[in-house]
PDB file of C-alpha atoms in Angstrom:
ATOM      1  CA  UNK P 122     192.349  31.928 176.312  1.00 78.00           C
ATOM      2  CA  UNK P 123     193.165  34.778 174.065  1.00 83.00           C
ATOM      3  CA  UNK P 124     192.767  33.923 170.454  1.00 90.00           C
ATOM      4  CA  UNK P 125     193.863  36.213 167.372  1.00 94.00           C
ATOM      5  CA  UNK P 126     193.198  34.869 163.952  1.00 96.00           C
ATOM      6  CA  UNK P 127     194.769  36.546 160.482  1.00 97.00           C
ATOM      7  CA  UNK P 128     193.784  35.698 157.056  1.00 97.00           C
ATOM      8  CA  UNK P 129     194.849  34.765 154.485  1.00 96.00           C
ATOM      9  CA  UNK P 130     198.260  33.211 155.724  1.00 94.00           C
ATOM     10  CA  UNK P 131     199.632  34.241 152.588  1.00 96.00           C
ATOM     11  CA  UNK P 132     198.792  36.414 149.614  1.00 96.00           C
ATOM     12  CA  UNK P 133     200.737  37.066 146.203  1.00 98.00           C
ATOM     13  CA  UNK P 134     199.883  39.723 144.100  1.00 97.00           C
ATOM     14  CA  UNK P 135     201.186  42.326 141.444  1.00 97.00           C
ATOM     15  CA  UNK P 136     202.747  45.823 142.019  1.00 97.00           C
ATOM     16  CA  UNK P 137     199.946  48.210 141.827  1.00 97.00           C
ATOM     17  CA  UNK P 138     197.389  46.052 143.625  1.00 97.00           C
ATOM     18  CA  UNK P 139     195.779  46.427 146.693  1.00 97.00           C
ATOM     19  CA  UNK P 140     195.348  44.309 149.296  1.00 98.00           C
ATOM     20  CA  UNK P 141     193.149  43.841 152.280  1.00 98.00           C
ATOM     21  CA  UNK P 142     194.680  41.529 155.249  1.00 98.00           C
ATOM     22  CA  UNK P 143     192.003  40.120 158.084  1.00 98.00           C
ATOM     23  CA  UNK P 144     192.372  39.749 161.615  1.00 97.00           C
ATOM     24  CA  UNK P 145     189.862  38.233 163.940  1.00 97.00           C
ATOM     25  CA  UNK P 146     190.414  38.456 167.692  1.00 95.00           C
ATOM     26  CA  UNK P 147     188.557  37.385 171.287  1.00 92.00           C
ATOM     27  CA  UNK P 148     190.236  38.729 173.966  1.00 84.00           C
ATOM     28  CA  UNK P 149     188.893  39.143 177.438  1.00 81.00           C
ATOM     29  CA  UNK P 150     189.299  42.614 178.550  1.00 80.00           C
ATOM     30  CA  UNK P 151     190.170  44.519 175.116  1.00 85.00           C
ATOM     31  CA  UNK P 152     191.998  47.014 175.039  1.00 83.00           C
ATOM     32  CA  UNK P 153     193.696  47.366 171.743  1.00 86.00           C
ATOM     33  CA  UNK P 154     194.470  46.128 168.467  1.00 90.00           C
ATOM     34  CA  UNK P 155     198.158  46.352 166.964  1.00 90.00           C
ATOM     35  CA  UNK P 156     199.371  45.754 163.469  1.00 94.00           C
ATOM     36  CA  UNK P 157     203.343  45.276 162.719  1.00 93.00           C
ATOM     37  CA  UNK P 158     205.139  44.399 159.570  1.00 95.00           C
ATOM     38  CA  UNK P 159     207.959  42.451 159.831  1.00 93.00           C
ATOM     39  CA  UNK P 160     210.629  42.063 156.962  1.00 90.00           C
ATOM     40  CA  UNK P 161     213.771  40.155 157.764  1.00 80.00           C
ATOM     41  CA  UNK P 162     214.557  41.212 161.556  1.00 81.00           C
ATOM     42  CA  UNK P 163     212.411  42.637 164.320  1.00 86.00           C
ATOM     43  CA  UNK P 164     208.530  43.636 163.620  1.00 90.00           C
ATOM     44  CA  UNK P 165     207.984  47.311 163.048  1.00 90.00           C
ATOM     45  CA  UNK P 166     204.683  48.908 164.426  1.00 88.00           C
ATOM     46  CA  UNK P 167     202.622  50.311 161.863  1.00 93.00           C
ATOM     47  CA  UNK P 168     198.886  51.115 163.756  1.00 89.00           C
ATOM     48  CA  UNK P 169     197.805  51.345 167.038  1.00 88.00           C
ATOM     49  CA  UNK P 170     193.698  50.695 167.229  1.00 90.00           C
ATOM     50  CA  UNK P 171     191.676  51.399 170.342  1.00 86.00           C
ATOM     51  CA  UNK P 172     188.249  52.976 168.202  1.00 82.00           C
ATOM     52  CA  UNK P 173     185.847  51.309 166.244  1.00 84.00           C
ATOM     53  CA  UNK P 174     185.102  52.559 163.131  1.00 84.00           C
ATOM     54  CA  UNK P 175     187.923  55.152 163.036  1.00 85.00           C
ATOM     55  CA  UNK P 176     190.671  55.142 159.865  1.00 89.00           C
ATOM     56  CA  UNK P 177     194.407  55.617 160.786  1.00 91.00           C
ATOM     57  CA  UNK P 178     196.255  56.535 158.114  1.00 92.00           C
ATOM     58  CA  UNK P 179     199.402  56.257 156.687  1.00 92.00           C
ATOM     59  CA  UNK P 180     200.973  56.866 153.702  1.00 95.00           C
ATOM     60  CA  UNK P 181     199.160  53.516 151.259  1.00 97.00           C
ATOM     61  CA  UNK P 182     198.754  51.655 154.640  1.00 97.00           C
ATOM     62  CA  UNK P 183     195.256  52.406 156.497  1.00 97.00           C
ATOM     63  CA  UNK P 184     193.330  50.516 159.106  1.00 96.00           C
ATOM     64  CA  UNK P 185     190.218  50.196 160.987  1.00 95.00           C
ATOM     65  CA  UNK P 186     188.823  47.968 163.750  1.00 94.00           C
ATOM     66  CA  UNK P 187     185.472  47.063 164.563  1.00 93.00           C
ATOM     67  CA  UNK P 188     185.107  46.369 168.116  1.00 88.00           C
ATOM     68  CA  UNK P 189     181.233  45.024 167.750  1.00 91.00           C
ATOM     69  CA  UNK P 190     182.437  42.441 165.013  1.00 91.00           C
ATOM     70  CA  UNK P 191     185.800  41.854 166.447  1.00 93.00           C
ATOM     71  CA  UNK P 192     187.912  42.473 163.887  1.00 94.00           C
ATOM     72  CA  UNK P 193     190.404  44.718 162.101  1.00 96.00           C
ATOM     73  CA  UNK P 194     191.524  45.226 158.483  1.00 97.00           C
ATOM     74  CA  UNK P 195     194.753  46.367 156.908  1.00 98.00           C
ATOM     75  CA  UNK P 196     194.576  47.658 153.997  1.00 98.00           C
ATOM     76  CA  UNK P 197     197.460  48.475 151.290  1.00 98.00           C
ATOM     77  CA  UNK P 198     196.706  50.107 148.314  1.00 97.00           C
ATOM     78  CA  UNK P 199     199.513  50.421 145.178  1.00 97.00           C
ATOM     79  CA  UNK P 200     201.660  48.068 146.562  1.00 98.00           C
ATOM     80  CA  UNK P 201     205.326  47.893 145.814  1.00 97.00           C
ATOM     81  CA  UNK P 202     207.905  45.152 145.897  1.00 97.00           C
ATOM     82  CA  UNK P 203     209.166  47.083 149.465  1.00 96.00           C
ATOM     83  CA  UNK P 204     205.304  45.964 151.049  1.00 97.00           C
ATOM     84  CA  UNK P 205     206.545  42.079 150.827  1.00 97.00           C
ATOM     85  CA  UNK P 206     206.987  40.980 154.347  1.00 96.00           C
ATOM     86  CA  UNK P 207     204.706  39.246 157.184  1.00 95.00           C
ATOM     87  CA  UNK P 208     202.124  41.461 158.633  1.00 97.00           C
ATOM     88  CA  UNK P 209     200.978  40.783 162.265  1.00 95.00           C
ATOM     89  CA  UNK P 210     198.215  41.556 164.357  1.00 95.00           C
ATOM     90  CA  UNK P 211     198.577  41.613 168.150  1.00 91.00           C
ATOM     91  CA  UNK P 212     195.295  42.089 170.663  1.00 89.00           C
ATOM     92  CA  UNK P 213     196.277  43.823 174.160  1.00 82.00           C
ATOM     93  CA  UNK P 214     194.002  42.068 176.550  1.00 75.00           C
ATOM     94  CA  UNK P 215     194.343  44.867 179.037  1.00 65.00           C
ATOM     95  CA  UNK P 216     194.894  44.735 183.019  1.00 59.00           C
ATOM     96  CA  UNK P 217     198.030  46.035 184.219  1.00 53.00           C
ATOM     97  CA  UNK P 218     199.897  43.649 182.415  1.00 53.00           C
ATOM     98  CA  UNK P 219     199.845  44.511 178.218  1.00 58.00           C
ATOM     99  CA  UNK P 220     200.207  41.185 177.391  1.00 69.00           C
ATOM    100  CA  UNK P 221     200.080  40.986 173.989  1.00 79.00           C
ATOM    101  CA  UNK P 222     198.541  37.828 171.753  1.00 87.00           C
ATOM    102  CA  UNK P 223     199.877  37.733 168.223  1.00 91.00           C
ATOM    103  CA  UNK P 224     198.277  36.139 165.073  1.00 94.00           C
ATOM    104  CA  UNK P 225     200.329  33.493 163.147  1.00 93.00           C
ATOM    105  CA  UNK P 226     200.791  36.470 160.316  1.00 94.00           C
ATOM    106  CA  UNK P 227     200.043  37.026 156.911  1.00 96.00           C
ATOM    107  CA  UNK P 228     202.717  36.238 154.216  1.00 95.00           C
ATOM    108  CA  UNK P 229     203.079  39.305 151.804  1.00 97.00           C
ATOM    109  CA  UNK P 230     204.620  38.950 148.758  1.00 97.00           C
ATOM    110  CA  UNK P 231     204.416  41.523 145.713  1.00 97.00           C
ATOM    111  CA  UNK P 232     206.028  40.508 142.636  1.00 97.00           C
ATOM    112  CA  UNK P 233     207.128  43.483 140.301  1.00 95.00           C
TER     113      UNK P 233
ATOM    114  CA  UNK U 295     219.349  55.963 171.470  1.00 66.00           C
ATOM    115  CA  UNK U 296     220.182  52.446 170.186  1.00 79.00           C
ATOM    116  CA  UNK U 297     216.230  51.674 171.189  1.00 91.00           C
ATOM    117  CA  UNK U 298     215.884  47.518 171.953  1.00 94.00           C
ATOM    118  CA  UNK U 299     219.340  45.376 171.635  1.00 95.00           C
ATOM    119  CA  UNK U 300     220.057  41.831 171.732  1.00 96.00           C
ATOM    120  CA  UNK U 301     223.178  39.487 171.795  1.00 96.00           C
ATOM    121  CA  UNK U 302     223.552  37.256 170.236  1.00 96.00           C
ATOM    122  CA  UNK U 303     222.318  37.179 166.849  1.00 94.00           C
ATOM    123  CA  UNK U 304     222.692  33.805 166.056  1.00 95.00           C
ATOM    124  CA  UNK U 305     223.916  30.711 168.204  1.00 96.00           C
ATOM    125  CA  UNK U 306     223.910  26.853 168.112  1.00 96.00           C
ATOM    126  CA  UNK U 307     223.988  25.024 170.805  1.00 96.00           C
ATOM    127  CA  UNK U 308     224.150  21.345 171.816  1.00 96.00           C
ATOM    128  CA  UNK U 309     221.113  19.276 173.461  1.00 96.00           C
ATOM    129  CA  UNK U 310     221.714  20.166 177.343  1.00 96.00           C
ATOM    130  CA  UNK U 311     224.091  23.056 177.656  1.00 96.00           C
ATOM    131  CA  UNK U 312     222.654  26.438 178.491  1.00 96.00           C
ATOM    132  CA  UNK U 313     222.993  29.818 177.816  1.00 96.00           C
ATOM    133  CA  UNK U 314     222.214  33.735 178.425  1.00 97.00           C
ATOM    134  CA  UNK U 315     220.356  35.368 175.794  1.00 97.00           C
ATOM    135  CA  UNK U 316     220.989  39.364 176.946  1.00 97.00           C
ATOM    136  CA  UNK U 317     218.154  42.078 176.011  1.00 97.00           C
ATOM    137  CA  UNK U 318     218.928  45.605 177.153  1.00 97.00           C
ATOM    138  CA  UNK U 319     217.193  48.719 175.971  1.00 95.00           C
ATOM    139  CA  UNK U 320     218.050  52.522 176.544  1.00 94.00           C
ATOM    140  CA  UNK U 321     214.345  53.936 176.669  1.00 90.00           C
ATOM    141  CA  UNK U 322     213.658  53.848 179.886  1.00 89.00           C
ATOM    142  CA  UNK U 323     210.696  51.399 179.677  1.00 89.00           C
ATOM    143  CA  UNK U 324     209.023  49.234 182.580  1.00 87.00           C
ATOM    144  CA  UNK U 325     208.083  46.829 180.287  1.00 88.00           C
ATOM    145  CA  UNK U 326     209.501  44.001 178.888  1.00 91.00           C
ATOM    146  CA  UNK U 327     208.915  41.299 176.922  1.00 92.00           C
ATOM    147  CA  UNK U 328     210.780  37.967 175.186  1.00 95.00           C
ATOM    148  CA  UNK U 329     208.789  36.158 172.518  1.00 94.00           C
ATOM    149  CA  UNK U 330     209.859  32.976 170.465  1.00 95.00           C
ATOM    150  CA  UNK U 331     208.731  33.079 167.116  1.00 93.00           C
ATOM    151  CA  UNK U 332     208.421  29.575 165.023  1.00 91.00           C
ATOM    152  CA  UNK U 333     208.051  29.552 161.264  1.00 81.00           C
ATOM    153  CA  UNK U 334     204.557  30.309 160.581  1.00 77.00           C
ATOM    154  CA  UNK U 335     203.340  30.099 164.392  1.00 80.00           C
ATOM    155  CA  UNK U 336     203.460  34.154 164.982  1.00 83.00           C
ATOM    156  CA  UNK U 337     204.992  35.279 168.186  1.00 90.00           C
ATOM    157  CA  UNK U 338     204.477  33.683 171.557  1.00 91.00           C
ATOM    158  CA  UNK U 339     205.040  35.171 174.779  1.00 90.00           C
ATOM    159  CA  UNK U 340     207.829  33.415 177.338  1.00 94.00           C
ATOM    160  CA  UNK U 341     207.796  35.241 180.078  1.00 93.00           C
ATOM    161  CA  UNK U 342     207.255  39.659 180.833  1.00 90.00           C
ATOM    162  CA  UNK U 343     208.334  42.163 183.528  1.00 91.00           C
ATOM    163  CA  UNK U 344     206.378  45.416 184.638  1.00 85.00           C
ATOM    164  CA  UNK U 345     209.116  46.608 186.144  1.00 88.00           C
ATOM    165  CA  UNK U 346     212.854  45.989 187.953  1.00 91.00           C
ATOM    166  CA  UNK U 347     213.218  42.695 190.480  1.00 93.00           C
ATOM    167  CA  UNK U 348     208.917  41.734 188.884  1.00 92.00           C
ATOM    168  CA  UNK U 349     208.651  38.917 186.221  1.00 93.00           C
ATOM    169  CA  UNK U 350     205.935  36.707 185.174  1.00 90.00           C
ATOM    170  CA  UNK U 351     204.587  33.829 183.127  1.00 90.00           C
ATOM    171  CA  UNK U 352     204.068  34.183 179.324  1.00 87.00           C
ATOM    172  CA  UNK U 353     202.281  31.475 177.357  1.00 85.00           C
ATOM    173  CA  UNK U 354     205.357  29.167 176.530  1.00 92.00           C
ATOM    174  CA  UNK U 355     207.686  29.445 179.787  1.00 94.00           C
ATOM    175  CA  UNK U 356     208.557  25.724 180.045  1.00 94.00           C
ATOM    176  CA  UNK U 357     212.516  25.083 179.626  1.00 95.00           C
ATOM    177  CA  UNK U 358     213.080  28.834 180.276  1.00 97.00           C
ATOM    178  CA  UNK U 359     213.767  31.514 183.143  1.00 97.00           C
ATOM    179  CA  UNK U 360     214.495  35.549 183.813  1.00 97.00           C
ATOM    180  CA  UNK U 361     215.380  37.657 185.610  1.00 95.00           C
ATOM    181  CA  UNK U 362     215.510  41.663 185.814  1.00 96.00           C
ATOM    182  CA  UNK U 363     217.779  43.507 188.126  1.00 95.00           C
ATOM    183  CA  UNK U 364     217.871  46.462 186.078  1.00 95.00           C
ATOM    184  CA  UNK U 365     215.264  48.608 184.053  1.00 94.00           C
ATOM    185  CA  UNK U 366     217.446  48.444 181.499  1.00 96.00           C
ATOM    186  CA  UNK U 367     218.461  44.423 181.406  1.00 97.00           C
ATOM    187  CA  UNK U 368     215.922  41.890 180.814  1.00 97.00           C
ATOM    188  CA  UNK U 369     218.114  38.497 180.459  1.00 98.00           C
ATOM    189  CA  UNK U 370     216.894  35.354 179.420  1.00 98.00           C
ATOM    190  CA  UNK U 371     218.127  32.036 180.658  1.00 97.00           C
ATOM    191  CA  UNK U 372     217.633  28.643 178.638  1.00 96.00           C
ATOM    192  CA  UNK U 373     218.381  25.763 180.736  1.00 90.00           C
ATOM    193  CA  UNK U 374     219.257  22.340 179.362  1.00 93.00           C
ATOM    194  CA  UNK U 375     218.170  23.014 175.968  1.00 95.00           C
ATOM    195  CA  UNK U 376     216.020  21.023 173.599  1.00 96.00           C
ATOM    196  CA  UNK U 377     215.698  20.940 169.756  1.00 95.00           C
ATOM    197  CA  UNK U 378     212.425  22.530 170.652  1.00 95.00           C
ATOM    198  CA  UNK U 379     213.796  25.370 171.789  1.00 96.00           C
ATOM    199  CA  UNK U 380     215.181  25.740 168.270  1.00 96.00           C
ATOM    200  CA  UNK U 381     213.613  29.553 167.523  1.00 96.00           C
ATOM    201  CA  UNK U 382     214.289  33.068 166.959  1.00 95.00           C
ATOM    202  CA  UNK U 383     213.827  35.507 170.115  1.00 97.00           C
ATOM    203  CA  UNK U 384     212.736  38.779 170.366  1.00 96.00           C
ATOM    204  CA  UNK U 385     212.604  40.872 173.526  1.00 96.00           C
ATOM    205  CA  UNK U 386     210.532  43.685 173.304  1.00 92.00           C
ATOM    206  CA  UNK U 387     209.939  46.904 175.792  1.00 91.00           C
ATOM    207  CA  UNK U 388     207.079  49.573 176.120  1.00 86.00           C
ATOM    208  CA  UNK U 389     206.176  52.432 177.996  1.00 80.00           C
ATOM    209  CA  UNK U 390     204.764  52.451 181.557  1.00 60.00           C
ATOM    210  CA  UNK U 391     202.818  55.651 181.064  1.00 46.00           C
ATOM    211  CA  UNK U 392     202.302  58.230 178.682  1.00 39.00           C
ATOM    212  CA  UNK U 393     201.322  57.217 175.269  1.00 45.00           C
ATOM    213  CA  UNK U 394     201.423  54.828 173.253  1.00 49.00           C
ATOM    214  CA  UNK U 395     201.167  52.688 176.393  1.00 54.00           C
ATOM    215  CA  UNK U 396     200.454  49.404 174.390  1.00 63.00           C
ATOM    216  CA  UNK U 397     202.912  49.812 171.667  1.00 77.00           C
ATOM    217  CA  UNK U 398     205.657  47.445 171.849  1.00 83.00           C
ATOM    218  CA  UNK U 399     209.441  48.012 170.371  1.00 88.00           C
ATOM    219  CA  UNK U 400     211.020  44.627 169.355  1.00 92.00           C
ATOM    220  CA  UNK U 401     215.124  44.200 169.134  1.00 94.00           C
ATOM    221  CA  UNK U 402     216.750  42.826 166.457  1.00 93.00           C
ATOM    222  CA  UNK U 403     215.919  38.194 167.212  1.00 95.00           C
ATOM    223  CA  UNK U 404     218.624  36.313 167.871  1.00 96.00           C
ATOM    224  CA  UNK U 405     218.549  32.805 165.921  1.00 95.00           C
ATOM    225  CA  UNK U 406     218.786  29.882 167.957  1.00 96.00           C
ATOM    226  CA  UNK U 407     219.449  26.042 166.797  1.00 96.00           C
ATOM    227  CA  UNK U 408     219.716  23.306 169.484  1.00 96.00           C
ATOM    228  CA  UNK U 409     221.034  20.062 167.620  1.00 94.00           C
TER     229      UNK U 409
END
């Protein structure tokens, strides 16, 4: 069974910190690694990861994935009140199906 | 392009009626998707469709059924509901080809409470 693990399940910090969010995944068949924020309504995508070892980018948000390790990182760096919300990580297990397996999320929350 | 949309948003129903919950999205997808999401439990997967009149399985498809007629309508039937069913929903589409294949676009949830 596919199994995607995030960590911590919740994190508080201070505007201006940065923040590193974990995600742990075994998946038969790999094929990629997603990352969505959700606020209050629907999750938003944010990365996309098929590569180890290769940064996307975007804005203060970056990732990477290590496929040998099986794992992924987000990463926020001078985070603002607007980066509270539940990040998720998803593994696509592949096939002709793209099923995807979510984490349970991490909790966000930035106080000013 | 309204993208992914769902009705309702919210709804309450009793223990044993039923109910509809309509997805429809204007992208042109094969894929779609309905997830229940639990407080702190992430997203799991109900049931999916690769493409018009082809559904399967999810993780959690007790209590539940679809169907899809239409690329663009992806319905979801709850059938003699439980308080377990008590969630919110997404459906969610993605692209058959092209790129990003794997990236999924979620509607808006619709909050469910069975009492």
């Amino acid at each position: 069974e596919d199994k995607v693990v995030q960590s911590p399940l919740s994190l508080v910090v201070h505007e201006g910190d940065t923040v590193t969010l974990n995600c742990s995944y075994e998946v038969t068949n790999f094929r990629s690694l997603l990352w969505y924020k959700q606020e209050k309504k629907a999750p938003t995508f944010l990365f996309m990861l098929t590569s180890s070892g290769i940064e996307k980018k975007s804005g203060r948000l970056s990732s990477i994935l290590d496929k040998k390790e099986l794992f992924s990182i987000l990463n926020i760096t001078a985070t603002q009140t607007g980066d509270s919300a539940i990040y998720l990580c998803a593994s696509n297990s592949g096939g002709s199906n793209y099923k995807l397996t979510f984490g349970k999320g991490t909790l966000l929350t930035v106080n000013p | 392009n309204a993208g992914v949309t769902q009705t309702p948003k919210f709804r309450i129903l009793k223990i044993g009626q039923s109910m509809t919950l309509q997805c429809t999205q204007d992208m042109n997808h094969n894929y779609m998707y309905w997830y229940r999401q639990d407080p702190g439990m992430g997203l799991k997967l109900i049931y999916y469709s690769v493409g018009a009149g082809i559904t399967d399985k999810g993780e959690v498809p007790n209590g539940y059924n679809v169907s899809r007629s239409t690329t663009e309508d992806f319905p979801l039937r709850l059938e003699l509901a439980a308080p377990s069913q008590t969630s919110v929903y997404f459906c969610a589409s993605s692209y058959s080809r092209g790129a990003p294949t794997d990236t999924q676009y979620f509607g808006p949830g619709t909050r469910l409470t069975v009492l």
